[in-house]
CSV table of C-alpha atoms in Angstrom, one decimal:
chain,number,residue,atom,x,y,z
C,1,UNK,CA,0.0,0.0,0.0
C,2,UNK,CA,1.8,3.4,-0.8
C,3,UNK,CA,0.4,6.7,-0.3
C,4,UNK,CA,0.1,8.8,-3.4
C,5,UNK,CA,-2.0,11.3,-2.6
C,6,UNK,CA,-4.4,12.6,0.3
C,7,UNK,CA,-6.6,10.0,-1.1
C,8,UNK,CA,-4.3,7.3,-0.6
C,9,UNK,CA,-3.6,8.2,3.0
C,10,UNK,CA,-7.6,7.5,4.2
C,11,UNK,CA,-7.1,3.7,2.7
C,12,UNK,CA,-5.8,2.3,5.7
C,13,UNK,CA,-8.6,-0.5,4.8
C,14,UNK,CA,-11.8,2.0,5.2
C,15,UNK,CA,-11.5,5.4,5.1
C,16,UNK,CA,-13.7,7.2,7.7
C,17,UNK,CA,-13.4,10.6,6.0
C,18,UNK,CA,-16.4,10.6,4.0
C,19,UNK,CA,-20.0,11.2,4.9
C,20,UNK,CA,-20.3,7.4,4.2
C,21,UNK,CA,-18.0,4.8,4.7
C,22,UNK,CA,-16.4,4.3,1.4
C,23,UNK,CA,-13.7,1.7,0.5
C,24,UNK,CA,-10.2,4.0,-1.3
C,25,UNK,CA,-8.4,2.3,-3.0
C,26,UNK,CA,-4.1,3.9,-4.1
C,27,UNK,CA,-4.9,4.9,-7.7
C,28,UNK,CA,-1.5,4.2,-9.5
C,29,UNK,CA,1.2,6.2,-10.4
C,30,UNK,CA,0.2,7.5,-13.7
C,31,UNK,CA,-3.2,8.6,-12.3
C,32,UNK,CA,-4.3,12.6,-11.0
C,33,UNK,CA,-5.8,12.5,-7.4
C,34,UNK,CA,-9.7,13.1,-8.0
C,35,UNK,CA,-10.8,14.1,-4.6
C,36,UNK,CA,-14.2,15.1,-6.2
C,37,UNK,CA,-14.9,11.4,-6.4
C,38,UNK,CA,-15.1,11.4,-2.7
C,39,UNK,CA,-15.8,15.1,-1.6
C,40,UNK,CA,-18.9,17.1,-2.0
C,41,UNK,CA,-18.1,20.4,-3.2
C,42,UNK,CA,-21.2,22.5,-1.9
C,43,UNK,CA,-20.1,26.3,-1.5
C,44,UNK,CA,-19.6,27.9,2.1
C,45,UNK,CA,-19.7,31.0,2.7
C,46,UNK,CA,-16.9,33.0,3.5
C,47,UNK,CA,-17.0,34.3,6.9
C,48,UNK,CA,-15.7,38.2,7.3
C,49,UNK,CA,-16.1,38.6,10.8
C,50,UNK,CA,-14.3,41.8,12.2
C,51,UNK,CA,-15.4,41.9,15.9
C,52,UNK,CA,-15.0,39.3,18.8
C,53,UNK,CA,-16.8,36.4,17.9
C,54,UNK,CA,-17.5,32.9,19.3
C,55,UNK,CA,-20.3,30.8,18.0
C,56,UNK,CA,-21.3,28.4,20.5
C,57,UNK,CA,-23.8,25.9,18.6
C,58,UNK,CA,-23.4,22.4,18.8
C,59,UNK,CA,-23.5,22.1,14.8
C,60,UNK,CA,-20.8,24.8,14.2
C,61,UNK,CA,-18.4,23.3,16.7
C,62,UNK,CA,-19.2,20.0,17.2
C,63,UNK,CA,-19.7,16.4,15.0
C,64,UNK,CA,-22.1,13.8,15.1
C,65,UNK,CA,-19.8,11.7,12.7
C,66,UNK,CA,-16.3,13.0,14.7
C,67,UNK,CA,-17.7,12.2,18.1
C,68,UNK,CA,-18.8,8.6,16.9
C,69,UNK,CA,-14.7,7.9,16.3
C,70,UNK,CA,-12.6,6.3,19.1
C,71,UNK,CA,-15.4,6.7,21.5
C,72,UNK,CA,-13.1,4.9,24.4
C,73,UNK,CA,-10.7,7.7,24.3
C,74,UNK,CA,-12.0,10.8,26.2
C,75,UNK,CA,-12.9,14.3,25.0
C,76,UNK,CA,-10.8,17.2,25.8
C,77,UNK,CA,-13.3,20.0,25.2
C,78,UNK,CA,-14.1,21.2,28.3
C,79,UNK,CA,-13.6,25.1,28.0
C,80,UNK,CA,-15.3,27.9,26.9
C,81,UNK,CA,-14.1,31.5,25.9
C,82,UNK,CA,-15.4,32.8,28.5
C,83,UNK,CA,-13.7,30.3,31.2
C,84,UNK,CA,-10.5,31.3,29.6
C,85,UNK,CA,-11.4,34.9,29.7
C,86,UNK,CA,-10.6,35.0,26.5
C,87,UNK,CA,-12.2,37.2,23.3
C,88,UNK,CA,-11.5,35.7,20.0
C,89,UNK,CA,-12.1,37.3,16.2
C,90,UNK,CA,-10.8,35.9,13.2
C,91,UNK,CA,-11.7,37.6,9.4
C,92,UNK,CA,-10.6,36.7,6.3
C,93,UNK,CA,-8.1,39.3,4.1
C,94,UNK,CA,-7.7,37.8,1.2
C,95,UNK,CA,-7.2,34.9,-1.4
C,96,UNK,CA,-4.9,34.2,-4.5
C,97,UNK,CA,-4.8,31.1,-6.8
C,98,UNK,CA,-1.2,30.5,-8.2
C,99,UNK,CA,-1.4,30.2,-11.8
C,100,UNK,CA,-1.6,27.2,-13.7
C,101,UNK,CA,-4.1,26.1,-11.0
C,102,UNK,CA,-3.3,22.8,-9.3
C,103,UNK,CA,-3.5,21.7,-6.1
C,104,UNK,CA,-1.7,23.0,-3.5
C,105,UNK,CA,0.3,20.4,-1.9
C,106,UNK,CA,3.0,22.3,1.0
C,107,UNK,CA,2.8,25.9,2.2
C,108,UNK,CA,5.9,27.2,4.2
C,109,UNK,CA,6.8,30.7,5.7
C,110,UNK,CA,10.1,31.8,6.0
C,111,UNK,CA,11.6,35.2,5.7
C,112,UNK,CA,8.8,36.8,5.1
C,113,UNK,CA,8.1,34.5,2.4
C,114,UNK,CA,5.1,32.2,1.3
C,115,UNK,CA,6.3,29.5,-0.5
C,116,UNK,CA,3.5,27.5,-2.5
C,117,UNK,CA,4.3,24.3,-3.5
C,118,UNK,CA,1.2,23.9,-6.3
C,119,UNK,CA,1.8,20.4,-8.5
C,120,UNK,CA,5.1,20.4,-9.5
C,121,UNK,CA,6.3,24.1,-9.0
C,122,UNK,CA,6.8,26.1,-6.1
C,123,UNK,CA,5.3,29.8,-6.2
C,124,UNK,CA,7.0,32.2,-3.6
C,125,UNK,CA,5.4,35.4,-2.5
C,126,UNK,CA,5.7,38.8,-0.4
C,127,UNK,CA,3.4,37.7,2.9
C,128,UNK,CA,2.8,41.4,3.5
C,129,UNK,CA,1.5,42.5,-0.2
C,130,UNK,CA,1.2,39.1,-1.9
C,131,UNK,CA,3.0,39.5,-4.6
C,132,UNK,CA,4.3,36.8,-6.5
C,133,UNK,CA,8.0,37.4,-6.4
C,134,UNK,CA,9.1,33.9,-8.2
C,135,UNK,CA,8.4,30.6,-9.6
C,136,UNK,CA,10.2,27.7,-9.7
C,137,UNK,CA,10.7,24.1,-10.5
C,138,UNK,CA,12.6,21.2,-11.7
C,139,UNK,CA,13.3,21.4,-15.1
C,140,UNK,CA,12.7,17.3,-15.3
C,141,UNK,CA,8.8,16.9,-16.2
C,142,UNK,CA,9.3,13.4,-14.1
C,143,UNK,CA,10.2,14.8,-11.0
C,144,UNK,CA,6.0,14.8,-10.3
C,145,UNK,CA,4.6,17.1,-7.7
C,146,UNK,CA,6.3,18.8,-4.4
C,147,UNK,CA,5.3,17.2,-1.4
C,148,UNK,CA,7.3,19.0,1.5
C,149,UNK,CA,10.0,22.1,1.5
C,150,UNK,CA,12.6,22.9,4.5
C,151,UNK,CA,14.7,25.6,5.2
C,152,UNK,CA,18.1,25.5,7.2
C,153,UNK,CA,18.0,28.9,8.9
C,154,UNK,CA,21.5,29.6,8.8
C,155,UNK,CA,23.8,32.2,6.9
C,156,UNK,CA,23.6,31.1,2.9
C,157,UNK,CA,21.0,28.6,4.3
C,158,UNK,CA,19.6,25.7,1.9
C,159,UNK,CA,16.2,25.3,0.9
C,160,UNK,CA,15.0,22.1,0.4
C,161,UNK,CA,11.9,20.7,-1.3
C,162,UNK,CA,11.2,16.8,-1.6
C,163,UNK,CA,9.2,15.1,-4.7
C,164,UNK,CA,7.3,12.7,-6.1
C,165,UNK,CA,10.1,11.0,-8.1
C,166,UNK,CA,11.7,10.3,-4.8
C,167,UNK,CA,14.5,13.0,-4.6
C,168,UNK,CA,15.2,15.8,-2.1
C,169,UNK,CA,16.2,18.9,-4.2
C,170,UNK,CA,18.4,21.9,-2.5
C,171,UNK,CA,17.8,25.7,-3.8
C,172,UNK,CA,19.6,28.8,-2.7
C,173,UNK,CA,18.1,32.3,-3.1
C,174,UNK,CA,19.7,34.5,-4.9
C,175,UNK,CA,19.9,38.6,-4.3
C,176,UNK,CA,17.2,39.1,-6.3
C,177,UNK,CA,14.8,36.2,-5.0
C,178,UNK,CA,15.1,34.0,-7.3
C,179,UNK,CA,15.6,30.1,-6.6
C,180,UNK,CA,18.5,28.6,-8.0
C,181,UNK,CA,19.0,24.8,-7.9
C,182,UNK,CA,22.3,23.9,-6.2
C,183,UNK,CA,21.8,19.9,-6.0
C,184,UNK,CA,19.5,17.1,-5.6
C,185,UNK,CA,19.7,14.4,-2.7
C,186,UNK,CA,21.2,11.6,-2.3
C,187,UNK,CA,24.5,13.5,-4.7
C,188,UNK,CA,26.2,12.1,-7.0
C,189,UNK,CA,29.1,12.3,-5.1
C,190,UNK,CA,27.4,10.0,-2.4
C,191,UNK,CA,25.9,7.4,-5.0
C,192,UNK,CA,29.3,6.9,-6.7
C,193,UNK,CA,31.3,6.3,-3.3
C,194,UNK,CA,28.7,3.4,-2.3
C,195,UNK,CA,28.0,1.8,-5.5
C,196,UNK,CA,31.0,-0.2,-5.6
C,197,UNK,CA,30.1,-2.5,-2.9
C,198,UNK,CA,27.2,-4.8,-3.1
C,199,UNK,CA,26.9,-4.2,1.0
C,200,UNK,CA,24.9,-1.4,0.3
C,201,UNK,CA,21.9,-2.1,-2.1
C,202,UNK,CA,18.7,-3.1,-0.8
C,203,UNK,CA,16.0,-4.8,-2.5
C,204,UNK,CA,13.3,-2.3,-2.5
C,205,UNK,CA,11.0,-4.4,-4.4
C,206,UNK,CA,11.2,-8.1,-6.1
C,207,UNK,CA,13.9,-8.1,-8.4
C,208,UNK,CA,15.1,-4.5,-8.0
C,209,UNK,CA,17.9,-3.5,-5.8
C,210,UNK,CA,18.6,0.3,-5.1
C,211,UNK,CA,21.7,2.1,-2.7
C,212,UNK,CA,20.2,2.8,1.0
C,213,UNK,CA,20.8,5.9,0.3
C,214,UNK,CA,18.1,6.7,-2.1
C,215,UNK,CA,14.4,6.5,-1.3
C,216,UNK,CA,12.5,4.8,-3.7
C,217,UNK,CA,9.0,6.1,-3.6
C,218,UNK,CA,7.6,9.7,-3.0
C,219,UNK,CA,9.2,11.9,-0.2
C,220,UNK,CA,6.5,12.7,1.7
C,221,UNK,CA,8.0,14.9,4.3
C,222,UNK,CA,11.2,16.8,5.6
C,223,UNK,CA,12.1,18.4,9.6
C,224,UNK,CA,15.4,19.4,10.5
C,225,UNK,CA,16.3,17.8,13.6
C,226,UNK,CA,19.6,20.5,14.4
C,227,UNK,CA,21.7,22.8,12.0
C,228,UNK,CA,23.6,19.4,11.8
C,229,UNK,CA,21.1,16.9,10.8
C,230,UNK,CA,18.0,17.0,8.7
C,231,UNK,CA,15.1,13.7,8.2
C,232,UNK,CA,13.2,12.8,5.3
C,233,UNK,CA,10.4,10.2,5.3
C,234,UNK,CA,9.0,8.6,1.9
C,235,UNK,CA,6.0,6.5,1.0
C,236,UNK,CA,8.9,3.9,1.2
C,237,UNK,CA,8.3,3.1,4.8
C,238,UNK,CA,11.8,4.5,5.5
C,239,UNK,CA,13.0,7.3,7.7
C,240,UNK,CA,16.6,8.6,6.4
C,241,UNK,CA,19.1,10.4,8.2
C,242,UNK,CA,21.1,13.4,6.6
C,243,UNK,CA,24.2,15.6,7.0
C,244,UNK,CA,23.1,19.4,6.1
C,245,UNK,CA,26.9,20.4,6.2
C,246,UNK,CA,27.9,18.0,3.1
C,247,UNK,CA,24.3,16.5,1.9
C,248,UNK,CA,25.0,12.8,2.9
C,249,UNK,CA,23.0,10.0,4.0
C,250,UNK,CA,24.5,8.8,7.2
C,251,UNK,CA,21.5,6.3,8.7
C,252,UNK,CA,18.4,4.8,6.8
C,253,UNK,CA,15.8,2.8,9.1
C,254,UNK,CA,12.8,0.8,7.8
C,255,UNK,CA,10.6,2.9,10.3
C,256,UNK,CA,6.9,1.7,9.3
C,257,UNK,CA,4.6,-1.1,7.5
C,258,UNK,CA,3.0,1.4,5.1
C,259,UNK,CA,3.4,4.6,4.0
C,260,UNK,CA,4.7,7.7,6.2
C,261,UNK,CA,3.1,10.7,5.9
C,262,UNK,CA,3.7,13.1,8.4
C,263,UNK,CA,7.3,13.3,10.5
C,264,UNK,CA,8.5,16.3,12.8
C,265,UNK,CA,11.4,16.8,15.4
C,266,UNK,CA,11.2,18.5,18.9
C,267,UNK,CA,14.2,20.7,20.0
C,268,UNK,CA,15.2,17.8,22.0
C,269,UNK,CA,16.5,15.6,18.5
C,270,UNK,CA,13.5,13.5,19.2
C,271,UNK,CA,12.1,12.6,16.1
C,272,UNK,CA,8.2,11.2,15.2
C,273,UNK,CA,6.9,9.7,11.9
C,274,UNK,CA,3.1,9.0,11.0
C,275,UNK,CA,1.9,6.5,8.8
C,276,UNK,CA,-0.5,5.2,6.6
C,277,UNK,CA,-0.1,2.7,9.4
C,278,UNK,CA,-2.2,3.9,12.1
C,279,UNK,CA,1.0,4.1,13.8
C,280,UNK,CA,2.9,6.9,15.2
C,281,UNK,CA,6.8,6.3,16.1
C,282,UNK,CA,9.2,8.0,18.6
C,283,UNK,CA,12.9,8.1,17.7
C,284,UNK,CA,15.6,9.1,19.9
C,285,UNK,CA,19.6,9.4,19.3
C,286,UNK,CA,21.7,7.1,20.9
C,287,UNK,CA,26.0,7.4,20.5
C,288,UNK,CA,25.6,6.3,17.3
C,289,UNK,CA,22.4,6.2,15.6
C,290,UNK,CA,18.4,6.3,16.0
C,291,UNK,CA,16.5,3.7,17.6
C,292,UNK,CA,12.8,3.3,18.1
C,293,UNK,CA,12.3,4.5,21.7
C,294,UNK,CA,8.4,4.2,21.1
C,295,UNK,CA,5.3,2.9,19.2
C,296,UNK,CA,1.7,5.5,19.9
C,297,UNK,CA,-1.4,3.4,18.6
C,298,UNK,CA,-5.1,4.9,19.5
C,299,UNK,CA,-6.0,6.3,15.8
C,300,UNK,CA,-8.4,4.0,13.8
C,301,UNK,CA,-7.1,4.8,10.2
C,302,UNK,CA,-4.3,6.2,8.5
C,303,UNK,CA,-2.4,9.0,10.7
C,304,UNK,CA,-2.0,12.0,8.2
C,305,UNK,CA,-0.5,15.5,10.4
C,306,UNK,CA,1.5,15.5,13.1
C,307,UNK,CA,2.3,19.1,15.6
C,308,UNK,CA,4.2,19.7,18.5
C,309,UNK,CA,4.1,22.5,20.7
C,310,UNK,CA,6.6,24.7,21.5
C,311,UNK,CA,8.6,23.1,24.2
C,312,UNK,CA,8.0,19.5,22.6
C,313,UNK,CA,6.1,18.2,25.5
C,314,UNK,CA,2.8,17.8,23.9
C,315,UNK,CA,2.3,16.4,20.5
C,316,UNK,CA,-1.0,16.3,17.9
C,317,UNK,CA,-2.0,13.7,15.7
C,318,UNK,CA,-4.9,13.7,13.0
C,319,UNK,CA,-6.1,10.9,11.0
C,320,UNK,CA,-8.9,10.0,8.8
C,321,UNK,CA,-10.8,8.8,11.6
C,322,UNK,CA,-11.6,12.7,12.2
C,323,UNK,CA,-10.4,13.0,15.4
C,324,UNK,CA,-6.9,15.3,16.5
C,325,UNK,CA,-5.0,12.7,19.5
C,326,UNK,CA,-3.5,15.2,22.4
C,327,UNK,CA,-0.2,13.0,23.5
C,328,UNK,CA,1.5,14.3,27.0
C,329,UNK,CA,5.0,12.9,28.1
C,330,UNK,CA,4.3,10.8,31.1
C,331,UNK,CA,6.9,11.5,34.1
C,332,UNK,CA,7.6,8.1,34.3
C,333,UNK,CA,8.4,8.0,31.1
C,334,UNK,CA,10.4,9.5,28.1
C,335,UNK,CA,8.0,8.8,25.3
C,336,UNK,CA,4.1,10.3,24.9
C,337,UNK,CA,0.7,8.7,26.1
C,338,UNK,CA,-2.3,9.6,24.7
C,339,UNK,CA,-4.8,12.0,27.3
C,340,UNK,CA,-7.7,12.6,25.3
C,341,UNK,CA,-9.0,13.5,21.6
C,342,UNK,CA,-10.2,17.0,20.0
C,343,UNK,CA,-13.5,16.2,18.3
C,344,UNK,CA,-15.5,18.7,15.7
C,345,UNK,CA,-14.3,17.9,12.2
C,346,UNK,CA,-16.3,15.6,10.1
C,347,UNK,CA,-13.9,14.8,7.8
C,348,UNK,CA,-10.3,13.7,7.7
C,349,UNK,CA,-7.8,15.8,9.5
C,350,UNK,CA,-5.1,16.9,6.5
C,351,UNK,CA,-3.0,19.4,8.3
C,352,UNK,CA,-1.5,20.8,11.6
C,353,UNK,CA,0.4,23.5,13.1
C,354,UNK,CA,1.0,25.2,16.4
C,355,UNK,CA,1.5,28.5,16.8
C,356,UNK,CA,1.6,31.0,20.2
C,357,UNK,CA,-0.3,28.2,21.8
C,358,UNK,CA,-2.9,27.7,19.4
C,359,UNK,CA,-3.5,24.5,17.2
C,360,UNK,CA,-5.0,25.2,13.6
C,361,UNK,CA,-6.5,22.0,12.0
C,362,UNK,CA,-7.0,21.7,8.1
C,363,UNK,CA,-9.6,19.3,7.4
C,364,UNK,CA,-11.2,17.6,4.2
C,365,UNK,CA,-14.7,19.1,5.6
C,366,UNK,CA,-13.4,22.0,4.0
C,367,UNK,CA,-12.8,24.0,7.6
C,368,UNK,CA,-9.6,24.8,9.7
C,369,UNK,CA,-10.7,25.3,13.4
C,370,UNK,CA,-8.8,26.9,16.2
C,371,UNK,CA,-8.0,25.5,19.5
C,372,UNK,CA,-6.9,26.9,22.1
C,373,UNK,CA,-5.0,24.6,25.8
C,374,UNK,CA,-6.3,25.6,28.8
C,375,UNK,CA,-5.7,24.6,32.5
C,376,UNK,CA,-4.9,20.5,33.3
C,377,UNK,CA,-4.8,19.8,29.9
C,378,UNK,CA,-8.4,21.1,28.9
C,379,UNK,CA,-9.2,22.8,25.3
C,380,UNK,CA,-11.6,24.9,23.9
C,381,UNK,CA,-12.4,25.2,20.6
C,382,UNK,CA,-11.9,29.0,19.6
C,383,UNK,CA,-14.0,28.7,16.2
C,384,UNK,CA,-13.9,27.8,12.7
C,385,UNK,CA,-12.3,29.3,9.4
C,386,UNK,CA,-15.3,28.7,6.7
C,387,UNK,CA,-14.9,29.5,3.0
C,388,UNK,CA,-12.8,26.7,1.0
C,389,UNK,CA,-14.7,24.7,-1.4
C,390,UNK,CA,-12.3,21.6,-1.2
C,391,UNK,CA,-10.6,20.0,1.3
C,392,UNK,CA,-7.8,21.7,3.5
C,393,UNK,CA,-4.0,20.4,2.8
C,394,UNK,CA,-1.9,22.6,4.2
C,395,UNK,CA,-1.8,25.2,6.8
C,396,UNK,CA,1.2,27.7,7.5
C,397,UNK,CA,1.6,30.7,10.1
C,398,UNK,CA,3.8,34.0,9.6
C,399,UNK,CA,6.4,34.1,12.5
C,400,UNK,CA,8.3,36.8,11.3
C,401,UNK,CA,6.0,39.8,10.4
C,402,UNK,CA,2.4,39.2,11.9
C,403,UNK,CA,2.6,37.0,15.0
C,404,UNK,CA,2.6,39.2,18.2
C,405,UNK,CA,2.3,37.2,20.9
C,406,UNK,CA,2.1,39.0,24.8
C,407,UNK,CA,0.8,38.7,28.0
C,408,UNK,CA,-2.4,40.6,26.4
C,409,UNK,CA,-3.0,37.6,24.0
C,410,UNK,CA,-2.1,36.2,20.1
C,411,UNK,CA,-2.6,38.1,16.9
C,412,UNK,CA,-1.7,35.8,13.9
C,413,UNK,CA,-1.9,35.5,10.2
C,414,UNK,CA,-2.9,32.5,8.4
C,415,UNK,CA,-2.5,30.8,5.2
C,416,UNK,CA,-4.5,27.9,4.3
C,417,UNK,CA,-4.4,26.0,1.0
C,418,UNK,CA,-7.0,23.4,-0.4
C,419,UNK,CA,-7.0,20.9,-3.4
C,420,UNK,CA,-8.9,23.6,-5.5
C,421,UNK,CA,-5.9,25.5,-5.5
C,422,UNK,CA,-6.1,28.3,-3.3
C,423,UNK,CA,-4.7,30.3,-0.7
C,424,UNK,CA,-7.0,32.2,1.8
C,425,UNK,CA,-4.9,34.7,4.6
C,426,UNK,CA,-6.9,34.9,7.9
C,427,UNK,CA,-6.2,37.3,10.5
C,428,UNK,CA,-7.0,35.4,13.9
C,429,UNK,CA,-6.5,37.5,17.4
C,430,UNK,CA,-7.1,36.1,20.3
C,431,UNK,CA,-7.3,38.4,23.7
C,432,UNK,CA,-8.0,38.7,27.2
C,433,UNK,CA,-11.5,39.8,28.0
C,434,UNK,CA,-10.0,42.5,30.3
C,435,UNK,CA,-7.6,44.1,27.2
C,436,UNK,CA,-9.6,45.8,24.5
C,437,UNK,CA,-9.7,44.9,21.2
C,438,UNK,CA,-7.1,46.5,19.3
C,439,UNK,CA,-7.7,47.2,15.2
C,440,UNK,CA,-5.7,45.6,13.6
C,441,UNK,CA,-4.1,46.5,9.5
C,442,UNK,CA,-6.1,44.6,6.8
């Protein structure tokens, strides 16, 4: 079974993200993903809503289908707004849709830059005015679409982007941002220096051998562990290990029984893949190498986002059984144990991040919603970004120009991308009752 699209990722066997359950079966590689096969596409309205707002009906926060799924694992939504004493409001700036129009896979911030990753190119604009400033691609037609892109925040930092054709590509921006191609993963270099010696193919399929080294299926996702070391995960199954200083492989592991989806690192080095599965997998550094330190299974179906929070102590799953997992590090332990779920979505979760305390989840019902940790562990959920007509792959914050975090509360901007191919910015603030509202710049 190997992931090649969203699609692919709900076919654990049955794939809870539809209204009905519906059997999904991997389409193969020459075929286009055709979510509208398996999403409605009726038209929301967009929601422009300047002033504090919390909408406290059952329907608009909560699921019939979502609060049918893992029903022996127990609800975290305890909290209000108002028992957090806090004022939320959330309107929608803008949207763009990159040009050709495809769908849009991987967004990423960095330097005050959106990058887009829309089929196989990668549109970068100005987060302030929007502009497009540059796009770019592979110049090889096979390379297929851009799953995941990384940036090594360093001086004359890399940017990296994985692919469909199973290579890791590295860009540096030029004066005048544009991307330049500056290699591709695993080099040349490294293949010639390890295919001398029959000690290091693997068979990767019956009759076919290939270099550990190289993945053999779509990379599906990159983190950077430390300026040292970056990860990569593939539809492979595998986990690799590599050197940001001179681009080599240095460990492979054969980390899951089906595709991997989702992987990112806490500060500490630790490392946690999600798969196609069910599974989520801890991985922790010892002298030498990377060894399985834990295996998390609660979700139902295929595990498709994974987030941590700032200081790495909690992580968040979501799956196509519609439910986010909330995973605490147990004092007795160094790994995570699940302490509840985060129900409302009625569809598969896509995407994650978290950002000043808040979790944003991108669903295929076509919503992101806001969540916000309270005391012991309790959530509330804030409220829900309405307005894409397909499903919601990818979600990215701004750090560097419109996140203000203080004592007073959270202002953020959001980009969210869907399978229709476009972007829509949010501005989300979040306050203490007690501070008044401030107005914010469109």
């Amino acid at each position: 079974m190997k992931f090649r699209s969203f699609l692919s990722t709900c076919s654990a066997t049955i794939c809870t993200a539809t209204d009905d359950t519906t059997t999904l079966n991997h389409p193969n590689k020459s075929q286009q993903p055709t979510p509208n096969r398996f999403f409605s596409d009726t038209s929301s309205i967009i929601s422009d809503t300047t002033s504090p707002s919390f909408d406290t009906s059952y329907n608009s926060l909560h699921s019939n289908l979502s609060l049918q799924t893992l029903p022996s694992i127990p609800s975290l939504q305890k909290l209000s707004p108002e028992s957090l004493h806090l004022t939320v409001s959330h309107r929608y700036l803008t949207s763009f849709t990159p040009s050709p129009t495809a769908h849009i896979n991987f967004l990423a911030v960095n330097n005050n830059l959106l990058y887009a990753a829309s089929g196989n190119l990668i549109h970068v604009f100005d987060t302030t005015s929007f502009t497009l400033l540059d796009t770019f691609c592979v110049h090889d037609p096979a390379s297929g679409t851009v799953k995941s892109i990384l940036f090594r925040n360093s001086p004359n930092g890399n940017i990296f982007t994985s692919h469909q054709d199973s290579k890791i590509r590295v860009w540096k921006l030029t004066e005048n941002k544009r991307h330049k191609q500056t290699g591709t993963l695993p080099t040349l270099e490294d293949r010639l220096l390890r295919s001398f010696f029959k000690k290091n193919y693997v068979n990767v399929r019956r009759h076919r051998r290939r270099l550990w080294i190289e993945h053999h299926d779509a990379v599906s996702g990159l983190a950077m562990i430390n300026n040292q070391l970056m990860c990569s995960v593939s539809w492979d199954k595998c986990l690799k290990i590599w050197k940001t200083s001179n681009l080599r492989c240095v460990e492979s592991i054969k980390a899951h029984d089906d595709a991997i989806n989702a992987v990112v690192a806490a500060n500490d080095g630790t490392i946690y893949t999600g798969s196609a599965d069910r599974r989520i997998k801890v991985w922790g550094k010892t002298e030498s190498k990377h060894v399985l330190i834990a295996t998390l299974e609660k979700h139902k179906s295929a595990v498709n986002a994974l987030a941590l929070n700032d200081d790495g102590s909690v992580l968040f799953s979501g799956a196509c059984d519609r439910s986010i997992l909330v995973w605490e590090k147990e004092d007795s332990a160094g790994y995570m144990a699940v302490t509840g779920a985060l129900r409302g979505h009625s569809k598969a979760i896509l995407c994650l991040i978290n950002v000043c305390d808040l979790l944003f989840s991108g669903s295929a019902d076509r919503t992101v919603r806001i969540w916000q940790r309270g005391a012991v562990g309790k959530f509330c959920c804030l409220g829900v970004l309405d307005g894409h007509k397909q499903p919601v792959r990818s979600l990215v914050a701004d750090p560097d120009s419109e996140v203000v975090e203080s004592k007073c509360g959270s202002r953020i901007k959001v980009f969210s991308g869907s399978f229709q191919g476009e972007i829509k910015v949010w501005k989300v603030e979040v306050l203490k009752i007690d501070t008044p509202l401030r107005k914010t710049k469109p």
